[in-house]
Amino acid sequence: SPSPTTSQSPSAAAYPVCGQTVKNVPGSYSSIQSAINAASIGDTVRVAAGTYNENLAMKSGVCLEGAGIDQTIITKSGASGITLSEVSYVIVKNLTVKNSGCEPGPCGGGGEGGGVRMFSSNNVMLESCRLTGNSVVNGGGMMISGTTGLTVKRCLIDNNRAGNIGGGVVVQSNSTVTLTNVTVANNTASYSDGGVSFYGSNLTLSNSTLWGNNSYNFRALPNTASQPVVYNISYSDIGGWSGGTNNVSINPQFISTTDYHLQTNSPLIDAGDPAVLDPDGTRSDIGAYYVLRTTTATSTTTTATTALSQVQGLTATSSGNSVTLSWQAVPEWNGGPTTGGYNIYRSTTTADF
């Protein structure tokens, strides 16, 4: 595949609208990186389900969109799975980065950030993603350094390894990061901080689970007097840690050691921030995967796995008395394929015809 590039000219000034102008892989481009290289500010690189043996370098103002967690898989050892260096207004969503990076010893990216390596960037969104099985010196799942305005939402970071610190995530060097509904579980580090290693930065963590990581699930230390740690942690489950607001340290009751959905009796269901609702309209659960709950006039049903998908890329074509609808199903929240169907409604008001 083409070599990754980090050329960032011109700079972006706003987030792209995912799905507006699309470059399809493999439909129009043979590799993800070739589509990224050809993309302009505001473009979406949409990657079909499949496994792609690539290491990627993002460009400013581009949306990288897969078909879903564990459906679109980026995997190639020897360098970071996805590198974001001096980029701005980037969205990465609906994909898995797996078995990337290299450890022990230095490699692409200096041995930092096995799944995602992010340096000197601003305004980046990671949504509905999974970083798993990546291995590197520091930051097995993700390394964030000198980056402001990073938002990570509905992501699972599991079973990554660091030869030094931060098996799951390292945040350092005056970075500003918000993690919401993130699960960091079963990551390991040889020296310290198997979960989230946080140095001299600003972190907001909510509705998230840090559990089963070796050494510390969460540790915060200042770098220097000019790089203190500032963190706001709320409505989260962090093993062996106390502090913040409305946090707990309790077994989340995952379905299994490899399935991080919650069991139906998990104490994390409806335990998140009451001001934030899950997509099913109930109080937010804690962690990357919410439990679908359906309510009728007489009962409430709790389902451990969800089948909710959002429709994207909807187009309508009319011919005579018929209208043809087409769309791409993107499993935003459950990390798996759609198991249900879709309901299509039309108005019965004459004025709408």
Coordinates of C-alpha atoms in Angstrom, one line a residue:
S1 CA 0.0 0.0 0.0
P2 CA 1.1 3.6 -0.4
S3 CA 3.4 5.0 2.3
P4 CA 1.6 7.2 4.9
T5 CA 2.0 10.9 4.5
T6 CA 1.7 13.6 7.1
S7 CA 1.5 16.6 4.8
Q8 CA -1.0 19.0 6.3
S9 CA -1.6 21.8 3.8
P10 CA -3.9 23.6 3.9
S11 CA -5.2 23.5 7.5
A12 CA -8.8 22.8 8.3
A13 CA -11.0 25.3 10.2
A14 CA -14.0 23.1 11.0
Y15 CA -15.0 19.5 11.3
P16 CA -16.0 17.7 8.1
V17 CA -19.6 16.5 7.6
C18 CA -19.2 12.8 7.5
G19 CA -20.9 11.3 4.4
Q20 CA -21.2 14.5 2.5
T21 CA -18.4 14.0 -0.1
V22 CA -17.3 10.4 -0.1
K23 CA -14.3 8.5 -1.3
N24 CA -15.1 4.7 -1.1
V25 CA -12.6 2.0 -0.2
P26 CA -12.2 -0.4 -1.9
G27 CA -14.8 0.8 -4.4
S28 CA -12.9 3.8 -5.8
Y29 CA -9.5 3.3 -4.1
S30 CA -7.4 0.2 -3.6
S31 CA -6.2 1.2 -0.1
I32 CA -7.3 3.4 2.7
Q33 CA -4.1 5.5 2.6
S34 CA -4.5 6.3 -1.1
A35 CA -8.0 7.6 -0.4
I36 CA -6.8 9.7 2.5
N37 CA -3.9 11.1 0.3
A38 CA -6.5 12.1 -2.4
A39 CA -9.0 13.6 0.1
S40 CA -9.6 17.3 0.4
I41 CA -10.8 19.2 3.4
G42 CA -14.4 18.2 4.1
D43 CA -14.1 14.7 2.5
T44 CA -15.1 11.4 4.0
V45 CA -13.1 8.3 3.4
R46 CA -15.6 5.5 3.8
V47 CA -14.2 2.0 4.3
A48 CA -16.2 -1.1 3.7
A49 CA -16.2 -4.0 6.1
G50 CA -13.0 -6.1 5.8
T51 CA -9.5 -6.4 7.2
Y52 CA -6.9 -3.8 5.8
N53 CA -3.2 -4.5 6.2
E54 CA -2.2 -0.8 6.6
N55 CA -0.7 1.8 8.9
L56 CA -2.5 5.1 8.3
A57 CA -1.6 8.8 8.6
M58 CA -4.5 11.2 8.7
K59 CA -4.9 14.6 7.1
S60 CA -6.7 17.6 8.4
G61 CA -10.4 18.1 7.8
V62 CA -11.1 14.5 6.8
C63 CA -13.6 12.0 8.2
L64 CA -12.4 8.4 8.3
E65 CA -15.5 6.2 8.6
G66 CA -15.7 2.4 8.8
A67 CA -18.6 0.0 8.6
G68 CA -18.6 -0.7 12.4
I69 CA -16.5 -2.0 15.3
D70 CA -14.9 -5.3 14.4
Q71 CA -16.3 -5.0 10.9
T72 CA -13.7 -2.6 9.4
I73 CA -10.3 -3.7 10.9
I74 CA -7.0 -1.8 10.5
T75 CA -4.1 -4.1 11.3
K76 CA -0.4 -4.0 10.6
S77 CA 2.5 -4.5 13.0
G78 CA 5.7 -2.4 12.8
A79 CA 4.1 1.1 13.3
S80 CA 1.1 2.8 14.9
G81 CA -2.2 1.8 13.4
I82 CA -3.4 5.4 12.9
T83 CA -1.1 8.4 13.2
L84 CA -2.4 11.9 13.7
S85 CA 0.5 14.4 13.6
E86 CA -0.1 18.1 13.5
V87 CA -3.6 17.7 12.1
S88 CA -6.9 19.5 13.0
Y89 CA -10.6 18.8 12.7
V90 CA -10.4 15.1 12.1
I91 CA -13.1 12.5 12.7
V92 CA -12.3 8.7 13.0
K93 CA -15.3 6.5 13.6
N94 CA -16.8 3.0 13.3
L95 CA -13.7 0.9 13.1
T96 CA -11.2 -1.3 14.9
V97 CA -7.4 -0.9 15.1
K98 CA -5.9 -4.3 16.0
N99 CA -2.5 -5.9 16.4
S100 CA -0.6 -2.8 15.4
G101 CA 2.5 -1.1 16.8
C102 CA 5.7 -2.8 17.8
E103 CA 7.3 -3.7 21.2
P104 CA 9.9 -4.1 22.6
G105 CA 12.2 -1.6 21.0
P106 CA 11.6 1.6 19.0
C107 CA 9.6 1.5 15.8
G108 CA 7.5 3.9 13.7
G109 CA 6.5 6.7 16.0
G110 CA 9.4 6.0 18.3
G111 CA 7.6 3.1 20.0
E112 CA 4.6 5.2 21.2
G113 CA 0.9 4.7 20.5
G114 CA 0.3 1.2 19.2
G115 CA -3.3 1.6 18.1
V116 CA -3.4 5.4 17.7
R117 CA -0.6 7.9 17.9
M118 CA -1.6 11.6 18.3
F119 CA 0.9 14.4 18.5
S120 CA 0.6 18.2 18.3
S121 CA -3.0 18.0 16.9
N122 CA -6.2 19.8 17.8
N123 CA -9.9 19.2 17.5
V124 CA -10.0 15.4 16.9
M125 CA -13.0 13.1 17.4
L126 CA -12.8 9.3 17.9
E127 CA -16.2 7.7 18.0
S128 CA -17.5 4.1 18.1
C129 CA -14.0 2.6 17.8
R130 CA -12.1 -0.3 19.3
L131 CA -8.3 -0.5 20.0
T132 CA -7.3 -4.0 20.8
G133 CA -4.3 -6.2 20.8
N134 CA -1.9 -3.4 20.0
S135 CA 1.7 -3.5 21.5
V136 CA 4.2 -0.7 21.9
V137 CA 6.6 0.8 24.4
N138 CA 4.3 3.6 25.8
G139 CA 0.6 3.9 25.2
G140 CA -0.4 0.4 23.9
G141 CA -3.8 1.5 22.8
M142 CA -3.3 5.2 22.3
M143 CA -0.6 7.9 22.9
I144 CA -1.8 11.5 23.2
S145 CA 0.8 14.2 23.4
G146 CA 0.6 17.9 23.0
T147 CA -2.9 17.6 21.6
T148 CA -5.9 19.8 22.5
G149 CA -9.6 19.3 21.9
L150 CA -9.6 15.5 21.7
T151 CA -13.0 13.8 22.2
V152 CA -13.2 10.1 22.5
K153 CA -16.8 8.6 22.7
R154 CA -18.2 5.1 22.8
C155 CA -14.8 3.4 22.3
L156 CA -13.4 0.2 23.7
I157 CA -9.7 0.0 24.5
D158 CA -8.9 -3.5 25.5
N159 CA -6.1 -6.1 25.7
N160 CA -3.3 -3.8 24.6
R161 CA 0.2 -3.9 25.9
A162 CA 3.0 -1.4 26.7
G163 CA 6.6 -2.4 27.4
N164 CA 6.9 0.6 29.7
I165 CA 3.8 2.7 30.8
G166 CA 0.2 3.1 29.7
G167 CA -1.1 -0.2 28.4
G168 CA -4.4 1.4 27.5
V169 CA -3.8 5.1 27.1
V170 CA -1.1 7.7 27.8
V171 CA -2.1 11.4 28.0
Q172 CA 0.8 13.9 28.3
S173 CA 2.4 17.2 27.5
N174 CA -0.5 19.7 28.2
S175 CA -3.0 17.7 26.3
T176 CA -6.8 18.4 26.7
V177 CA -8.9 15.3 26.4
T178 CA -12.5 14.3 27.0
L179 CA -13.4 10.6 27.4
T180 CA -17.1 9.8 27.5
N181 CA -18.6 6.3 27.6
V182 CA -15.2 4.7 27.1
T183 CA -14.2 1.2 28.4
V184 CA -10.5 0.6 29.1
A185 CA -10.1 -3.0 30.2
N186 CA -7.6 -5.8 30.5
N187 CA -4.6 -3.8 29.2
T188 CA -1.1 -4.4 30.6
A189 CA 2.1 -2.4 31.1
S190 CA 5.4 -3.9 32.1
Y191 CA 6.5 -1.0 34.3
S192 CA 3.3 0.8 35.5
D193 CA -0.2 2.1 34.6
G194 CA -1.9 -0.7 32.7
G195 CA -5.0 1.5 32.2
V196 CA -4.8 5.2 31.8
S197 CA -1.5 7.0 32.4
F198 CA -2.0 10.7 32.7
Y199 CA 0.8 13.3 32.9
G200 CA 0.7 17.1 33.0
S201 CA -2.6 17.5 31.1
N202 CA -6.3 18.2 31.4
L203 CA -8.7 15.3 31.4
T204 CA -12.5 15.1 31.6
L205 CA -13.7 11.5 32.1
S206 CA -17.4 10.6 32.5
N207 CA -19.6 7.5 32.1
S208 CA -16.5 5.4 31.6
T209 CA -15.2 2.1 32.9
L210 CA -11.5 1.5 33.7
W211 CA -11.3 -2.1 34.9
G212 CA -9.0 -5.1 35.0
N213 CA -5.8 -3.3 33.9
N214 CA -2.6 -4.2 35.7
S215 CA -0.8 -1.9 38.0
Y216 CA -3.1 1.2 38.1
N217 CA -6.4 1.5 36.3
F218 CA -5.8 5.3 36.5
R219 CA -2.9 7.3 37.6
A220 CA -2.3 11.1 37.3
L221 CA 1.1 12.8 37.9
P222 CA 2.3 16.3 37.0
N223 CA 5.2 16.6 34.6
T224 CA 6.5 19.9 35.9
A225 CA 5.2 22.9 37.7
S226 CA 4.2 24.3 34.3
Q227 CA 2.4 21.1 33.4
P228 CA 0.1 20.2 36.3
V229 CA -2.6 17.6 36.2
V230 CA -6.2 18.8 36.1
Y231 CA -8.9 16.2 35.9
N232 CA -12.7 16.1 36.3
I233 CA -13.9 12.5 36.7
S234 CA -17.6 11.7 37.3
Y235 CA -20.1 8.9 37.0
S236 CA -17.4 6.3 36.2
D237 CA -16.2 2.9 37.4
I238 CA -12.5 2.8 38.1
G239 CA -11.1 -0.2 39.9
G240 CA -9.1 0.6 43.0
W241 CA -9.5 4.4 42.6
S242 CA -11.6 6.9 44.6
G243 CA -12.2 10.5 44.1
G244 CA -14.1 12.8 41.8
T245 CA -17.9 12.9 41.7
N246 CA -20.3 10.0 41.9
N247 CA -17.7 7.4 40.9
V248 CA -17.6 3.7 42.0
S249 CA -15.1 0.9 42.1
I250 CA -17.3 -2.2 41.5
N251 CA -17.2 -5.2 39.2
P252 CA -18.9 -4.0 36.0
Q253 CA -20.1 -7.6 35.2
F254 CA -19.1 -7.8 31.6
I255 CA -20.6 -10.6 29.6
S256 CA -17.2 -12.3 29.5
T257 CA -13.5 -11.6 29.4
T258 CA -13.8 -11.0 25.7
D259 CA -17.2 -9.4 25.4
Y260 CA -17.5 -6.0 27.1
H261 CA -21.2 -5.6 26.8
L262 CA -22.9 -5.5 30.3
Q263 CA -24.8 -8.4 31.8
T264 CA -28.5 -7.5 32.4
N265 CA -27.9 -7.3 36.2
S266 CA -24.8 -5.1 35.9
P267 CA -24.6 -2.3 38.5
L268 CA -23.5 0.1 35.7
I269 CA -26.9 0.1 34.0
D270 CA -28.6 3.5 34.5
A271 CA -25.7 4.5 36.8
G272 CA -24.2 7.2 34.5
D273 CA -24.8 10.9 34.5
P274 CA -28.6 11.4 34.8
A275 CA -28.4 14.4 32.6
V276 CA -27.2 12.3 29.7
L277 CA -29.5 9.7 28.0
D278 CA -28.5 6.6 26.1
P279 CA -29.8 6.3 22.5
D280 CA -32.8 4.3 23.8
G281 CA -33.9 7.3 25.9
T282 CA -33.0 5.8 29.3
R283 CA -30.5 7.2 31.8
S284 CA -27.0 6.6 30.6
D285 CA -25.1 3.4 31.4
I286 CA -21.4 3.5 32.3
G287 CA -19.0 2.2 29.7
A288 CA -18.7 1.9 25.9
Y289 CA -21.7 -0.3 25.4
Y290 CA -25.2 0.6 26.7
V291 CA -27.9 -2.0 27.4
L292 CA -30.9 -1.6 25.3
R293 CA -34.1 -1.2 27.3
T294 CA -37.6 -1.1 25.8
T295 CA -40.5 0.1 27.9
T296 CA -44.2 -0.6 27.4
A297 CA -47.2 0.6 29.4
T298 CA -46.8 -2.5 31.7
S299 CA -43.2 -3.5 31.7
T300 CA -39.6 -2.7 30.9
T301 CA -37.4 -5.2 29.0
T302 CA -33.6 -5.1 29.4
T303 CA -31.5 -6.6 26.5
A304 CA -27.8 -7.3 27.1
T305 CA -26.9 -6.8 23.4
T306 CA -28.2 -4.1 21.2
A307 CA -29.2 -4.0 17.6
L308 CA -29.6 -0.2 17.1
S309 CA -28.1 1.2 14.0
Q310 CA -28.1 4.7 12.6
V311 CA -28.9 5.2 9.0
Q312 CA -26.3 7.2 7.0
G313 CA -26.0 8.1 3.4
L314 CA -29.7 8.1 2.8
T315 CA -30.7 8.8 -0.8
A316 CA -34.2 8.9 -2.4
T317 CA -34.9 8.5 -6.1
S318 CA -38.4 8.9 -7.6
S319 CA -39.7 7.4 -10.7
G320 CA -43.4 7.7 -11.6
N321 CA -45.4 6.7 -8.6
S322 CA -42.6 5.0 -6.8
V323 CA -39.7 6.2 -4.6
T324 CA -36.6 4.1 -4.0
L325 CA -34.6 4.6 -0.8
S326 CA -31.1 3.4 -0.2
W327 CA -28.7 3.8 2.7
Q328 CA -25.7 2.5 4.5
A329 CA -26.3 0.9 7.9
V330 CA -23.7 2.0 10.5
P331 CA -23.8 0.2 13.9
E332 CA -22.8 3.2 15.9
W333 CA -23.3 1.9 19.4
N334 CA -23.3 -1.8 19.7
G335 CA -20.1 -2.7 17.9
G336 CA -21.7 -5.5 16.0
P337 CA -23.7 -6.2 12.8
T338 CA -27.4 -5.2 12.6
T339 CA -29.6 -8.1 13.6
G340 CA -32.9 -6.4 13.1
G341 CA -34.6 -4.5 10.3
Y342 CA -35.8 -1.0 9.6
N343 CA -39.3 0.6 9.8
I344 CA -40.1 3.1 7.1
Y345 CA -43.0 5.5 7.8
R346 CA -44.8 8.0 5.5
S347 CA -47.0 10.8 6.4
T348 CA -50.8 10.4 6.0
T349 CA -51.3 14.1 5.7
T350 CA -52.3 15.0 2.1
A351 CA -50.3 18.3 2.3
D352 CA -47.1 16.2 2.6
F353 CA -47.6 14.6 -0.8

